[in-house]
Every structure is written in C-alpha cells, then in structure tokens.
Amino acid sequence: MSSIEGLFDRYGPSYRWFATGTVMIATIAVVLSTTIVNVAIPDVMGAFGISQVQAQWLSTGFLAAMTATMLVTDWADRAFGQRATMVGALAIFMAGSVLGGIAPNETVLTVARVIQGAAAGVVQPLAMILLFQVFPPNQRGAAMGIFGIGVVLAPALGPWIGGLLIDAFSWRYVFYLGIPFALIGIVLSNLFLPVRTQTGPRPGFDWGGMVLLCLFLASILNALTNAQRLGWSSDPILLQFAVAAVAIAGFIWWETTTARPMLDLRLFTSVPFSAASLVAFIMGAGLFGSTYLVPLFVQTIQGLTPTQAGLLLMPSGFVLVVVFPIAGRMSDKVPAGYLIAAGMVLFAWSSWLTASVSVDTAFWTLAWWVVISRIGLGLLFPSLTAGSLKVLPRELVAQGSGAINFIRQLGGAFGVNLLAVFLERRTVYHADGLTATQTSHNPATMDLLGTVSGIAKAGGLPDYQQLPAAIQFLSQMIAIQANTLAFHDGFLIVMLVFLIALVPTWMLHRAQRKPHGQ
C-alpha cells in the first residue's frame, strides 16, 4: 500500500528521510529557476532589445504564476494525491523549461516563465505538507530547517551555475538547469510519495476563485510595471488598478460564500497565523527584491560577468547549509518571535551596509554583506514556516501551507515589481539633479571637461571633436552615478521594509505566548 502508513511499514523510520530527500530535490528543481534568470537579464535585454522594466517581467511573471498556483496545492492533493500532483507539476515545469530555452522572442520567453512558475507554485507547499505529515510536532522546526537548505541553497548556487552557462554558451542554457533535478524528482516521487487514499468522486475545483485571483495579479502587476512609462494617472493604468481592486474584493467575497474555497479564510481567524502571514509578505518583498537588486547592480554598475555575479551569492548559500539545521532545531525550543526578530534585524543591517555600495566596492566586501542577510534569513525562515502552521488544526494545515507560501510569494512579486519601478524613477530623479549642477559656473565640471579634452587632443582627436567627446564622457559619468544612487535608495527601502516587519513579529510573539502560557 502506498499511503504514508504503508510507506512507513515498508521503509521503517528511514522513510521520513527518503520523503525529505525527495521533496528537497523536487523543490531544488523549481527553486533554481526562481532567481537564476536574474543573472541572465542583461543578456536577454540585449538579445531582444527590451528595457529593464520589460525584462523584469521574467522574474515577476514567474513569481505571479507561482503565487496563484500555491493555493491550488490543497485541492490537487485531495483530488489526485501527492504522488500524481508532484509528478504532474514537475512534468509541466520541464515543458516550460524547454520552451524557455528555445524561445524566439520575449513574449514566448515570458510565457515559458509563467509555465515554470505555475508548476513551481504547486511543488513548494506540497513539500511542506508532506514534511508535516511524516515528522512529529516536536521535530517540525528541524524538518523546516533541513528543507530550507534546498529552498535557499538552490537560489544561491543557481546564479553562479547560470553565470557559467551564460559565459560558456548562452543565456538560453539557464532554462535547462532544473530539468535533471526534475527528472530525478519524478523518479523518487513514484517511489516515496503517497498516492490518493480517499475514495469517491474528486472534489470540484474553485474556478471562480482562480479566475478572480489571476485577474487581480495580472492587473495589479501590469499596472505597476507600466505606470512609470504611461503615467500613474493615465486612463489605462487607472483602469487596471480599478480592475485589480474589484477582482480582489470579488475574490474575498467569493471565497467566503463558495462551498469549496481555494483559500479557506478561517485561517485568518487565528491571530498568530495572521501575524505570521504579514511577516511572510514583508519578508517576501524584501528577500526577492534584494535578490533582484544585487546581481543587477554588480553587472550594470561594476561590470561583473554573469559568472562573477553568481559567485557573489555562493558564500551565503554555503553559510545557510550550516545555519538552517541549527536554526530549525532552535525553533523547536525557542519562541518563534525571538528568532524571527533576530533574522529581520540582521537582514536590515545587511541592507543598510549594502546601501553604501559603489563601483569600487570590493567583491568580498559585498559578498560578506550578502552573507549577513542570509544568516538572518536562516534564523527566521524555519521559525516563521513551522510557527505559522503549528497554530492551525490538522485539517487546515494543507490550506495553511499553501496560504503562507502564497502570501510570501505575493510579497516577492510586489517587491521585485515595485523595486524595478522605484529604481527607474530614482535614476531619473538623480540624473536630473546631477545634470542641473553641471554648469559653466561649476569649477569641477569645467576642470573635468578640460582634462578629458586634453586627453582627447593627446590621442589625436580633431579640435572640433574634443569638447563633444568630453561632454559625452561627462554624460556617461552622470548616468552611472545616478544609477548608483538609485541602487542606494533601493537598498535603504529594503532595510526599512525589514524594520517595519518587526511590528507584526512582535504581534506574532504576543499572540503565541498566550496559548502556551509563556
């Protein structure tokens, strides 16, 4: 028999580790693709001639699709069982990966990313559901710590491996990286994941909720992406914001009235779960936003190659291999609020340090700053994940797993999108400010123009070309400086986001103390 009880009978106590290994490999397959495209964005922009705001849809589209389908996991588990759901999701993911590798234009590439994201959204909550079923309550924090290694190590190693592939071959090969892991995941899932044990008809799917949710995500993210270009008060943007508002209101109403809700809103009657959800949203926004900013900065400002940009994230990945299991065990013994708060403060400190980054910042200095942020992540992730689900009754754990992942990824989608828009606006703002100071009354400007003109003259450039060449050089310096200052502002925003998260963390800590009498 292939139920969980039957698999325990077949493999003994070792089964929980077989199950953990299976879902970790499946998760690595899909999580690799979450951030690996970040190092390929400059190459994709050049290949298809698209702007940074258009290119960031490769990240946002993936996150939006993953966000939506995370709420499908509970239904898919009940309708098809964990084995069939995992195998199906990994097969769809591989199809999206192949499509991305052969994409002839940015539209097909974005569709491929959406397909990958839709499959990834099912895999992560499903993995958490299984771990909560095979580990006893007093070991679930440790289980989340072990599982977290795969969740965070893959994005840390992915950009480096992706950078190697881009430098050696082309950006297209980054889409093929997750396929071997997906194939292994399919084989192991057929061996170690339970099948559907419920008899009777399959539960109906909440199509109404899914349509409204997708309409909300598509409208709000598209509006945020294009608002800077079309104008925040333009009719198309205002219309999309209005559609998003109606869609999310309709989604909430629908989920409270339908017989088979995709998102059981009873979850949020639990104060600890509601507080954990708010922390998860803020964590997702800051985490994915910072992961988007760092590779982009070192490639566009410092001129690092994709391989070097990926290497920057590697030390933090190896640190997490050590931190996650320790933090997971601690989360079974220490109140969640303490570990989450410590993690938030460390991430905020890292962002504050990174806000001073410049074109001259040493590679290992920046790598150390990233390591600090990931130590913070290692402390808060197991506590937040396990703590949010421990407070729920058993029948709501599957729903809670999908919901907490959904909220974290929703924060990530908003974080990446808003930071991309913020970066563009602040670059224009700083460029205007710097340009306004470049006048004939500015001694530094005149000295620079004179020096560069002299260098051009010494290089044999005709007299009539020397001043234009100096002015062009000055323009390039202004553009680089404006972009650098915009990145500074972006990292400060991430710092602020994590400090704000201390408020719901305190609410979570207070709410969890009451039932335990602490």
Short mmCIF file of C-alpha atoms in Angstrom, two decimals:
data_model
loop_
_atom_site.label_atom_id
_atom_site.label_comp_id
_atom_site.label_asym_id
_atom_site.label_seq_id
_atom_site.Cartn_x
_atom_site.Cartn_y
_atom_site.Cartn_z
CA MET A 1 0.00 0.00 0.00
CA SER A 2 1.32 3.44 -0.95
CA SER A 3 -0.29 5.51 1.81
CA ILE A 4 2.02 7.23 4.32
CA GLU A 5 1.33 4.46 6.85
CA GLY A 6 2.09 1.83 4.21
CA LEU A 7 5.32 3.55 3.21
CA PHE A 8 6.41 3.73 6.86
CA ASP A 9 5.67 -0.01 7.16
CA ARG A 10 7.73 -0.68 4.02
CA TYR A 11 10.77 1.50 4.76
CA GLY A 12 10.65 1.90 8.53
CA PRO A 13 11.69 5.11 10.35
CA SER A 14 14.08 5.90 7.48
CA TYR A 15 11.08 6.71 5.31
CA ARG A 16 10.81 10.26 6.64
CA TRP A 17 14.34 10.93 5.34
CA PHE A 18 13.54 9.33 1.98
CA ALA A 19 10.49 11.57 1.78
CA THR A 20 12.52 14.63 2.83
CA GLY A 21 15.17 13.94 0.19
CA THR A 22 12.50 13.50 -2.48
CA VAL A 23 10.73 16.79 -1.82
CA MET A 24 14.05 18.63 -1.42
CA ILE A 25 15.20 17.53 -4.89
CA ALA A 26 11.82 18.42 -6.39
CA THR A 27 11.96 21.81 -4.68
CA ILE A 28 15.54 22.43 -5.84
CA ALA A 29 14.42 21.77 -9.42
CA VAL A 30 11.83 24.55 -9.33
CA VAL A 31 13.55 26.96 -6.92
CA LEU A 32 16.65 27.02 -9.12
CA SER A 33 14.55 28.86 -11.68
CA THR A 34 13.25 31.47 -9.23
CA THR A 35 16.39 33.61 -9.25
CA ILE A 36 18.65 32.06 -11.89
CA VAL A 37 17.20 34.30 -14.59
CA ASN A 38 18.35 37.40 -12.69
CA VAL A 39 21.93 36.97 -13.93
CA ALA A 40 20.63 36.48 -17.48
CA ILE A 41 18.52 39.66 -17.58
CA PRO A 42 21.24 41.88 -19.12
CA ASP A 43 21.86 39.31 -21.88
CA VAL A 44 18.13 38.88 -22.52
CA MET A 45 17.70 42.66 -22.73
CA GLY A 46 20.45 42.79 -25.33
CA ALA A 47 19.19 39.78 -27.29
CA PHE A 48 15.62 41.05 -27.66
CA GLY A 49 16.21 44.82 -27.37
CA ILE A 50 13.90 45.30 -24.38
CA SER A 51 14.03 47.68 -21.41
CA GLN A 52 14.80 46.80 -17.79
CA VAL A 53 11.14 47.21 -16.82
CA GLN A 54 10.07 44.80 -19.59
CA ALA A 55 12.81 42.34 -18.67
CA GLN A 56 11.83 42.23 -15.00
CA TRP A 57 8.59 40.52 -16.07
CA LEU A 58 10.76 37.41 -16.45
CA SER A 59 11.02 37.49 -12.65
CA THR A 60 7.63 38.98 -11.87
CA GLY A 61 5.71 36.72 -14.29
CA PHE A 62 7.29 33.66 -12.70
CA LEU A 63 6.51 34.90 -9.19
CA ALA A 64 2.95 35.90 -10.08
CA ALA A 65 2.16 32.49 -11.60
CA MET A 66 3.80 30.69 -8.68
CA THR A 67 1.81 32.84 -6.27
CA ALA A 68 -1.53 31.98 -7.87
CA THR A 69 -0.99 28.22 -8.08
CA MET A 70 0.20 27.85 -4.48
CA LEU A 71 -3.45 27.92 -3.45
CA VAL A 72 -4.16 25.02 -5.85
CA THR A 73 -2.00 22.57 -3.89
CA ASP A 74 -4.56 21.62 -1.25
CA TRP A 75 -7.19 20.82 -3.92
CA ALA A 76 -4.70 18.90 -6.09
CA ASP A 77 -3.60 16.84 -3.08
CA ARG A 78 -7.19 15.86 -2.30
CA ALA A 79 -8.12 15.30 -5.95
CA PHE A 80 -5.07 13.37 -7.22
CA GLY A 81 -2.84 12.57 -4.25
CA GLN A 82 0.66 13.81 -3.54
CA ARG A 83 2.43 11.47 -5.94
CA ALA A 84 0.40 12.33 -9.04
CA THR A 85 0.39 16.03 -8.17
CA MET A 86 4.17 16.18 -7.76
CA VAL A 87 4.87 14.18 -10.92
CA GLY A 88 2.44 16.30 -12.94
CA ALA A 89 3.86 19.59 -11.63
CA LEU A 90 7.45 18.55 -12.40
CA ALA A 91 6.46 17.43 -15.93
CA ILE A 92 4.80 20.81 -16.60
CA PHE A 93 7.87 22.55 -15.20
CA MET A 94 10.12 20.68 -17.63
CA ALA A 95 7.88 21.65 -20.55
CA GLY A 96 8.17 25.33 -19.55
CA SER A 97 11.95 24.97 -19.23
CA VAL A 98 12.31 23.59 -22.75
CA LEU A 99 10.05 26.34 -24.14
CA GLY A 100 12.19 28.99 -22.43
CA GLY A 101 15.36 27.53 -23.90
CA ILE A 102 14.07 27.74 -27.48
CA ALA A 103 12.03 30.98 -27.11
CA PRO A 104 12.29 33.10 -30.31
CA ASN A 105 11.17 36.37 -28.65
CA GLU A 106 10.46 37.96 -25.27
CA THR A 107 6.74 37.12 -25.39
CA VAL A 108 7.34 33.36 -25.67
CA LEU A 109 10.08 33.64 -23.05
CA THR A 110 7.68 35.31 -20.61
CA VAL A 111 5.04 32.61 -21.29
CA ALA A 112 7.68 29.95 -20.54
CA ARG A 113 8.48 31.65 -17.25
CA VAL A 114 4.78 31.75 -16.35
CA ILE A 115 4.51 27.99 -17.05
CA GLN A 116 7.57 27.32 -14.89
CA GLY A 117 6.16 29.49 -12.12
CA ALA A 118 2.75 27.80 -12.23
CA ALA A 119 4.39 24.40 -11.71
CA ALA A 120 6.74 25.70 -9.01
CA GLY A 121 3.79 27.09 -7.07
CA VAL A 122 2.37 23.60 -6.57
CA VAL A 123 5.64 21.93 -5.58
CA GLN A 124 6.73 24.01 -2.56
CA PRO A 125 3.53 23.84 -0.46
CA LEU A 126 3.17 20.15 -1.34
CA ALA A 127 6.66 19.51 0.04
CA MET A 128 5.79 21.29 3.30
CA ILE A 129 2.54 19.32 3.65
CA LEU A 130 4.40 16.02 3.36
CA LEU A 131 7.06 17.04 5.89
CA PHE A 132 4.37 17.99 8.41
CA GLN A 133 2.81 14.55 7.90
CA VAL A 134 5.98 12.47 8.32
CA PHE A 135 7.63 14.40 11.21
CA PRO A 136 6.19 14.58 14.76
CA PRO A 137 5.23 18.05 16.08
CA ASN A 138 8.38 18.44 18.20
CA GLN A 139 10.65 17.90 15.15
CA ARG A 140 8.86 20.01 12.56
CA GLY A 141 11.08 23.04 13.10
CA ALA A 142 14.15 20.90 12.44
CA ALA A 143 12.42 19.48 9.36
CA MET A 144 11.75 23.01 8.07
CA GLY A 145 15.41 23.83 8.71
CA ILE A 146 16.59 20.90 6.61
CA PHE A 147 14.02 21.63 3.92
CA GLY A 148 15.10 25.27 3.94
CA ILE A 149 18.60 24.27 2.80
CA GLY A 150 17.17 23.28 -0.56
CA VAL A 151 14.88 26.30 -0.72
CA VAL A 152 17.71 28.80 -0.27
CA LEU A 153 20.84 26.92 -1.39
CA ALA A 154 19.40 26.45 -4.86
CA PRO A 155 18.91 30.20 -5.49
CA ALA A 156 22.39 30.83 -4.07
CA LEU A 157 24.12 28.29 -6.33
CA GLY A 158 21.80 28.77 -9.31
CA PRO A 159 23.07 32.22 -10.39
CA TRP A 160 26.70 31.03 -10.26
CA ILE A 161 26.00 27.92 -12.32
CA GLY A 162 23.78 30.00 -14.59
CA GLY A 163 26.59 32.54 -14.98
CA LEU A 164 28.97 29.77 -16.03
CA LEU A 165 26.46 28.56 -18.61
CA ILE A 166 25.91 32.09 -19.95
CA ASP A 167 29.63 32.83 -20.23
CA ALA A 168 30.44 29.45 -21.79
CA PHE A 169 27.37 29.08 -24.02
CA SER A 170 24.41 31.49 -23.89
CA TRP A 171 21.61 32.68 -21.61
CA ARG A 172 19.29 30.02 -23.07
CA TYR A 173 21.04 27.25 -21.17
CA VAL A 174 19.93 28.58 -17.79
CA PHE A 175 16.46 27.27 -18.60
CA TYR A 176 17.73 23.71 -18.89
CA LEU A 177 19.45 23.64 -15.49
CA GLY A 178 16.43 22.44 -13.49
CA ILE A 179 15.48 19.61 -15.88
CA PRO A 180 17.86 16.92 -14.47
CA PHE A 181 16.63 17.62 -10.92
CA ALA A 182 13.02 17.45 -12.13
CA LEU A 183 13.64 14.06 -13.76
CA ILE A 184 15.21 12.69 -10.56
CA GLY A 185 12.30 14.19 -8.59
CA ILE A 186 9.78 12.36 -10.79
CA VAL A 187 11.55 9.01 -10.25
CA LEU A 188 11.80 9.48 -6.48
CA SER A 189 8.20 10.72 -6.23
CA ASN A 190 6.99 7.48 -7.78
CA LEU A 191 8.90 5.59 -5.10
CA PHE A 192 8.39 7.60 -1.93
CA LEU A 193 5.33 9.86 -2.19
CA PRO A 194 1.89 8.61 -1.10
CA VAL A 195 -0.94 8.14 -3.57
CA ARG A 196 -4.52 9.35 -3.11
CA THR A 197 -6.17 7.28 -0.44
CA GLN A 198 -9.59 8.96 -0.43
CA THR A 199 -12.38 7.15 -2.22
CA GLY A 200 -15.33 8.67 -4.00
CA PRO A 201 -15.51 11.49 -6.53
CA ARG A 202 -12.76 14.06 -6.79
CA PRO A 203 -13.54 17.44 -5.18
CA GLY A 204 -14.55 20.21 -7.55
CA PHE A 205 -12.09 22.96 -8.36
CA ASP A 206 -12.69 26.58 -7.39
CA TRP A 207 -12.58 28.02 -10.91
CA GLY A 208 -14.27 31.24 -9.85
CA GLY A 209 -11.63 31.95 -7.22
CA MET A 210 -8.77 31.13 -9.59
CA VAL A 211 -10.10 33.42 -12.34
CA LEU A 212 -10.54 36.32 -9.91
CA LEU A 213 -7.11 35.76 -8.35
CA CYS A 214 -5.36 35.63 -11.75
CA LEU A 215 -7.25 38.74 -12.87
CA PHE A 216 -6.09 40.57 -9.74
CA LEU A 217 -2.45 39.53 -10.09
CA ALA A 218 -2.28 40.27 -13.83
CA SER A 219 -3.96 43.67 -13.48
CA ILE A 220 -2.04 44.95 -10.46
CA LEU A 221 1.38 43.79 -11.63
CA ASN A 222 0.88 45.01 -15.19
CA ALA A 223 -0.29 48.39 -13.87
CA LEU A 224 2.76 48.68 -11.61
CA THR A 225 5.07 47.70 -14.47
CA ASN A 226 3.73 50.25 -16.98
CA ALA A 227 2.68 53.10 -14.67
CA GLN A 228 6.05 54.83 -14.90
CA ARG A 229 6.01 54.74 -18.70
CA LEU A 230 2.33 55.61 -19.29
CA GLY A 231 1.82 57.83 -16.25
CA TRP A 232 0.34 56.90 -12.88
CA SER A 233 -2.81 58.93 -13.55
CA SER A 234 -3.27 57.79 -17.17
CA ASP A 235 -6.56 56.12 -18.10
CA PRO A 236 -5.10 52.64 -18.89
CA ILE A 237 -3.25 52.50 -15.56
CA LEU A 238 -6.20 53.76 -13.51
CA LEU A 239 -8.43 51.22 -15.27
CA GLN A 240 -6.08 48.37 -14.39
CA PHE A 241 -5.88 49.47 -10.75
CA ALA A 242 -9.69 49.59 -10.68
CA VAL A 243 -9.95 46.10 -12.20
CA ALA A 244 -7.44 44.81 -9.62
CA ALA A 245 -9.43 46.34 -6.75
CA VAL A 246 -12.71 44.85 -7.99
CA ALA A 247 -11.05 41.46 -8.61
CA ILE A 248 -9.53 41.17 -5.12
CA ALA A 249 -12.78 42.29 -3.49
CA GLY A 250 -14.66 39.75 -5.62
CA PHE A 251 -12.11 37.05 -4.69
CA ILE A 252 -12.60 37.67 -0.95
CA TRP A 253 -16.39 37.65 -1.32
CA TRP A 254 -16.31 34.50 -3.45
CA GLU A 255 -14.05 32.60 -1.05
CA THR A 256 -16.39 33.37 1.87
CA THR A 257 -19.51 32.17 0.00
CA THR A 258 -18.42 29.22 -2.18
CA ALA A 259 -18.76 25.69 -0.86
CA ARG A 260 -15.22 24.72 -1.95
CA PRO A 261 -12.94 27.72 -1.36
CA MET A 262 -9.45 27.71 -2.77
CA LEU A 263 -8.38 29.81 0.22
CA ASP A 264 -10.18 29.00 3.46
CA LEU A 265 -10.44 32.40 5.15
CA ARG A 266 -10.97 30.70 8.52
CA LEU A 267 -7.17 30.54 8.60
CA PHE A 268 -7.01 34.23 9.36
CA THR A 269 -9.23 33.98 12.44
CA SER A 270 -6.04 32.69 14.10
CA VAL A 271 -4.15 35.79 15.29
CA PRO A 272 -0.73 34.05 15.25
CA PHE A 273 -1.32 32.87 11.67
CA SER A 274 -2.49 36.34 10.56
CA ALA A 275 0.59 37.95 12.13
CA ALA A 276 2.84 35.30 10.56
CA SER A 277 1.21 35.99 7.19
CA LEU A 278 2.01 39.69 7.45
CA VAL A 279 5.62 38.89 8.35
CA ALA A 280 5.80 36.44 5.42
CA PHE A 281 4.52 39.08 2.98
CA ILE A 282 7.09 41.65 4.12
CA MET A 283 9.85 39.02 4.13
CA GLY A 284 9.00 38.01 0.57
CA ALA A 285 9.04 41.60 -0.64
CA GLY A 286 12.43 42.32 0.93
CA LEU A 287 14.04 38.98 0.13
CA PHE A 288 13.11 38.75 -3.54
CA GLY A 289 13.65 42.46 -4.00
CA SER A 290 17.21 42.33 -2.64
CA THR A 291 17.94 39.19 -4.67
CA TYR A 292 16.84 41.13 -7.76
CA LEU A 293 18.93 44.22 -6.92
CA VAL A 294 22.33 42.70 -6.09
CA PRO A 295 23.08 40.78 -9.35
CA LEU A 296 21.69 43.67 -11.39
CA PHE A 297 23.95 46.20 -9.63
CA VAL A 298 27.20 44.28 -9.95
CA GLN A 299 26.62 43.62 -13.66
CA THR A 300 25.31 47.03 -14.75
CA ILE A 301 27.45 49.25 -12.49
CA GLN A 302 30.56 47.23 -11.59
CA GLY A 303 30.76 45.39 -14.92
CA LEU A 304 30.96 41.90 -13.43
CA THR A 305 30.29 38.93 -15.66
CA PRO A 306 27.25 36.70 -15.00
CA THR A 307 29.59 34.07 -13.51
CA GLN A 308 31.08 36.59 -11.09
CA ALA A 309 27.61 37.86 -10.18
CA GLY A 310 26.58 34.31 -9.39
CA LEU A 311 29.75 33.68 -7.38
CA LEU A 312 28.80 36.64 -5.21
CA LEU A 313 25.82 34.68 -3.84
CA MET A 314 27.66 31.38 -3.33
CA PRO A 315 29.29 32.01 0.08
CA SER A 316 25.90 32.89 1.55
CA GLY A 317 24.48 29.63 0.24
CA PHE A 318 27.14 27.56 1.96
CA VAL A 319 26.65 29.51 5.20
CA LEU A 320 22.96 28.63 5.08
CA VAL A 321 23.78 24.92 4.93
CA VAL A 322 25.17 25.37 8.45
CA VAL A 323 22.67 27.93 9.75
CA PHE A 324 19.42 26.29 8.63
CA PRO A 325 19.63 22.99 10.58
CA ILE A 326 20.77 24.83 13.73
CA ALA A 327 18.00 27.42 13.42
CA GLY A 328 15.49 24.66 12.70
CA ARG A 329 16.36 22.84 15.95
CA MET A 330 16.31 26.14 17.85
CA SER A 331 12.82 26.91 16.51
CA ASP A 332 11.52 23.76 18.26
CA LYS A 333 12.75 25.14 21.61
CA VAL A 334 12.91 28.97 21.36
CA PRO A 335 9.80 31.16 20.88
CA ALA A 336 9.42 31.97 17.19
CA GLY A 337 9.25 35.72 17.75
CA TYR A 338 12.82 35.91 19.05
CA LEU A 339 14.37 34.11 16.08
CA ILE A 340 12.23 35.94 13.52
CA ALA A 341 13.10 39.33 15.05
CA ALA A 342 16.83 38.49 15.11
CA GLY A 343 16.64 37.45 11.46
CA MET A 344 14.81 40.64 10.47
CA VAL A 345 17.38 42.84 12.23
CA LEU A 346 20.30 41.05 10.55
CA PHE A 347 18.69 41.39 7.12
CA ALA A 348 18.01 45.09 7.75
CA TRP A 349 21.63 45.61 8.87
CA SER A 350 22.88 43.90 5.71
CA SER A 351 20.70 46.15 3.55
CA TRP A 352 21.98 49.24 5.37
CA LEU A 353 25.57 48.19 4.71
CA THR A 354 24.80 47.45 1.05
CA ALA A 355 23.27 50.91 0.64
CA SER A 356 26.84 52.30 0.67
CA VAL A 357 27.89 50.13 -2.29
CA SER A 358 29.75 51.81 -5.14
CA VAL A 359 31.57 50.94 -8.33
CA ASP A 360 34.73 50.47 -6.23
CA THR A 361 33.24 48.19 -3.54
CA ALA A 362 35.38 45.05 -3.24
CA PHE A 363 33.87 41.73 -4.32
CA TRP A 364 34.38 40.04 -0.95
CA THR A 365 33.02 43.03 0.95
CA LEU A 366 29.76 42.81 -0.95
CA ALA A 367 29.74 39.01 -0.62
CA TRP A 368 30.08 39.40 3.19
CA TRP A 369 27.15 41.81 3.28
CA VAL A 370 25.05 39.23 1.42
CA VAL A 371 26.18 36.54 3.89
CA ILE A 372 24.85 38.63 6.80
CA SER A 373 21.45 38.88 5.12
CA ARG A 374 21.28 35.15 4.55
CA ILE A 375 22.20 34.37 8.16
CA GLY A 376 19.18 36.48 9.05
CA LEU A 377 17.08 34.53 6.59
CA GLY A 378 18.34 31.26 8.06
CA LEU A 379 17.14 32.32 11.51
CA LEU A 380 13.67 33.49 10.52
CA PHE A 381 12.61 31.02 7.80
CA PRO A 382 12.22 27.80 9.88
CA SER A 383 10.59 29.64 12.79
CA LEU A 384 8.16 31.51 10.57
CA THR A 385 7.22 28.45 8.49
CA ALA A 386 6.83 25.99 11.34
CA GLY A 387 5.37 28.54 13.74
CA SER A 388 2.65 29.62 11.34
CA LEU A 389 1.44 26.04 10.79
CA LYS A 390 1.77 24.76 14.36
CA VAL A 391 -1.09 27.00 15.46
CA LEU A 392 -3.56 25.51 12.95
CA PRO A 393 -5.80 22.48 13.44
CA ARG A 394 -4.73 19.44 11.43
CA GLU A 395 -7.49 19.83 8.84
CA LEU A 396 -6.25 23.31 7.94
CA VAL A 397 -2.51 22.53 7.70
CA ALA A 398 -2.65 21.83 3.96
CA GLN A 399 -4.57 25.05 3.37
CA GLY A 400 -2.21 26.93 5.68
CA SER A 401 0.86 25.63 3.85
CA GLY A 402 -0.46 26.91 0.53
CA ALA A 403 -1.61 30.19 2.08
CA ILE A 404 1.67 31.07 3.85
CA ASN A 405 3.69 30.28 0.71
CA PHE A 406 1.15 32.22 -1.38
CA ILE A 407 1.48 35.29 0.84
CA ARG A 408 5.29 35.14 0.88
CA GLN A 409 5.45 34.86 -2.90
CA LEU A 410 2.84 37.61 -3.31
CA GLY A 411 5.16 39.84 -1.31
CA GLY A 412 8.02 38.76 -3.56
CA ALA A 413 6.09 39.60 -6.73
CA PHE A 414 5.23 43.04 -5.37
CA GLY A 415 8.77 43.57 -4.08
CA VAL A 416 10.51 42.84 -7.38
CA ASN A 417 7.98 44.84 -9.38
CA LEU A 418 7.91 47.90 -7.15
CA LEU A 419 11.70 47.97 -6.75
CA ALA A 420 12.17 47.85 -10.54
CA VAL A 421 9.82 50.84 -10.91
CA PHE A 422 11.42 52.61 -7.94
CA LEU A 423 14.90 52.08 -9.41
CA GLU A 424 13.87 53.61 -12.72
CA ARG A 425 12.20 56.63 -11.10
CA ARG A 426 15.07 57.35 -8.71
CA THR A 427 17.60 57.03 -11.54
CA VAL A 428 15.75 59.74 -13.48
CA TYR A 429 15.44 61.86 -10.34
CA HIS A 430 19.16 61.68 -9.52
CA ALA A 431 20.15 62.19 -13.18
CA ASP A 432 18.07 65.39 -13.32
CA GLY A 433 19.59 66.61 -10.07
CA LEU A 434 23.17 65.88 -11.13
CA THR A 435 22.66 67.36 -14.61
CA ALA A 436 21.35 70.61 -13.13
CA THR A 437 24.68 71.14 -11.34
CA GLN A 438 26.81 70.70 -14.46
CA THR A 439 27.11 74.37 -15.50
CA SER A 440 29.90 76.68 -16.58
CA HIS A 441 29.89 78.04 -13.03
CA ASN A 442 30.85 74.63 -11.58
CA PRO A 443 34.69 74.52 -11.33
CA ALA A 444 34.78 70.71 -11.00
CA THR A 445 32.74 70.31 -14.20
CA MET A 446 34.93 72.71 -16.16
CA ASP A 447 38.12 71.04 -14.88
CA LEU A 448 36.80 67.63 -15.91
CA LEU A 449 35.84 68.83 -19.38
CA GLY A 450 39.25 70.46 -19.78
CA THR A 451 41.11 67.33 -18.62
CA VAL A 452 39.14 64.98 -20.87
CA SER A 453 39.50 67.37 -23.84
CA GLY A 454 43.26 67.40 -23.25
CA ILE A 455 43.37 63.60 -23.20
CA ALA A 456 41.33 63.53 -26.43
CA LYS A 457 43.72 66.03 -28.02
CA ALA A 458 46.73 63.98 -26.95
CA GLY A 459 45.04 60.97 -28.50
CA GLY A 460 44.87 62.71 -31.87
CA LEU A 461 41.19 63.68 -31.88
CA PRO A 462 40.46 66.77 -34.06
CA ASP A 463 39.77 70.05 -32.21
CA TYR A 464 36.07 70.16 -33.14
CA GLN A 465 35.51 66.66 -31.64
CA GLN A 466 37.34 67.17 -28.35
CA LEU A 467 34.65 69.07 -26.41
CA PRO A 468 31.76 66.82 -27.62
CA ALA A 469 33.82 63.79 -26.56
CA ALA A 470 34.36 65.32 -23.11
CA ILE A 471 30.65 66.13 -22.78
CA GLN A 472 29.73 62.55 -23.76
CA PHE A 473 32.13 61.24 -21.11
CA LEU A 474 30.52 63.54 -18.53
CA SER A 475 27.05 62.27 -19.53
CA GLN A 476 28.16 58.67 -19.02
CA MET A 477 29.54 59.51 -15.58
CA ILE A 478 26.27 61.21 -14.62
CA ALA A 479 24.27 58.17 -15.79
CA ILE A 480 26.43 55.76 -13.77
CA GLN A 481 26.33 57.95 -10.67
CA ALA A 482 22.55 58.44 -10.94
CA ASN A 483 22.03 54.69 -11.29
CA THR A 484 24.32 54.02 -8.31
CA LEU A 485 22.42 56.49 -6.14
CA ALA A 486 19.14 54.83 -7.19
CA PHE A 487 20.50 51.46 -6.06
CA HIS A 488 21.46 53.05 -2.73
CA ASP A 489 17.87 54.19 -2.31
CA GLY A 490 16.62 50.72 -3.22
CA PHE A 491 18.69 49.00 -0.54
CA LEU A 492 17.56 51.56 2.03
CA ILE A 493 13.94 50.76 1.15
CA VAL A 494 14.64 47.04 1.69
CA MET A 495 16.16 47.90 5.09
CA LEU A 496 13.07 49.90 6.02
CA VAL A 497 10.78 47.05 4.96
CA PHE A 498 12.52 44.58 7.29
CA LEU A 499 12.46 47.02 10.19
CA ILE A 500 8.71 47.54 9.67
CA ALA A 501 8.32 43.74 9.82
CA LEU A 502 9.36 43.87 13.48
CA VAL A 503 5.88 45.20 14.31
CA PRO A 504 3.91 42.12 13.11
CA THR A 505 6.73 39.94 14.50
CA TRP A 506 6.01 41.41 17.94
CA MET A 507 2.27 40.77 17.36
CA LEU A 508 3.05 37.15 16.46
CA HIS A 509 5.21 36.73 19.56
CA ARG A 510 2.50 38.12 21.86
CA ALA A 511 -0.21 36.00 20.23
CA GLN A 512 1.85 32.81 20.55
CA ARG A 513 2.69 33.45 24.19
CA LYS A 514 -0.95 33.38 25.28
CA PRO A 515 -1.88 29.81 24.32
CA HIS A 516 1.37 28.47 25.73
CA GLY A 517 1.13 30.49 28.88
CA GLN A 518 4.61 31.89 28.45
#
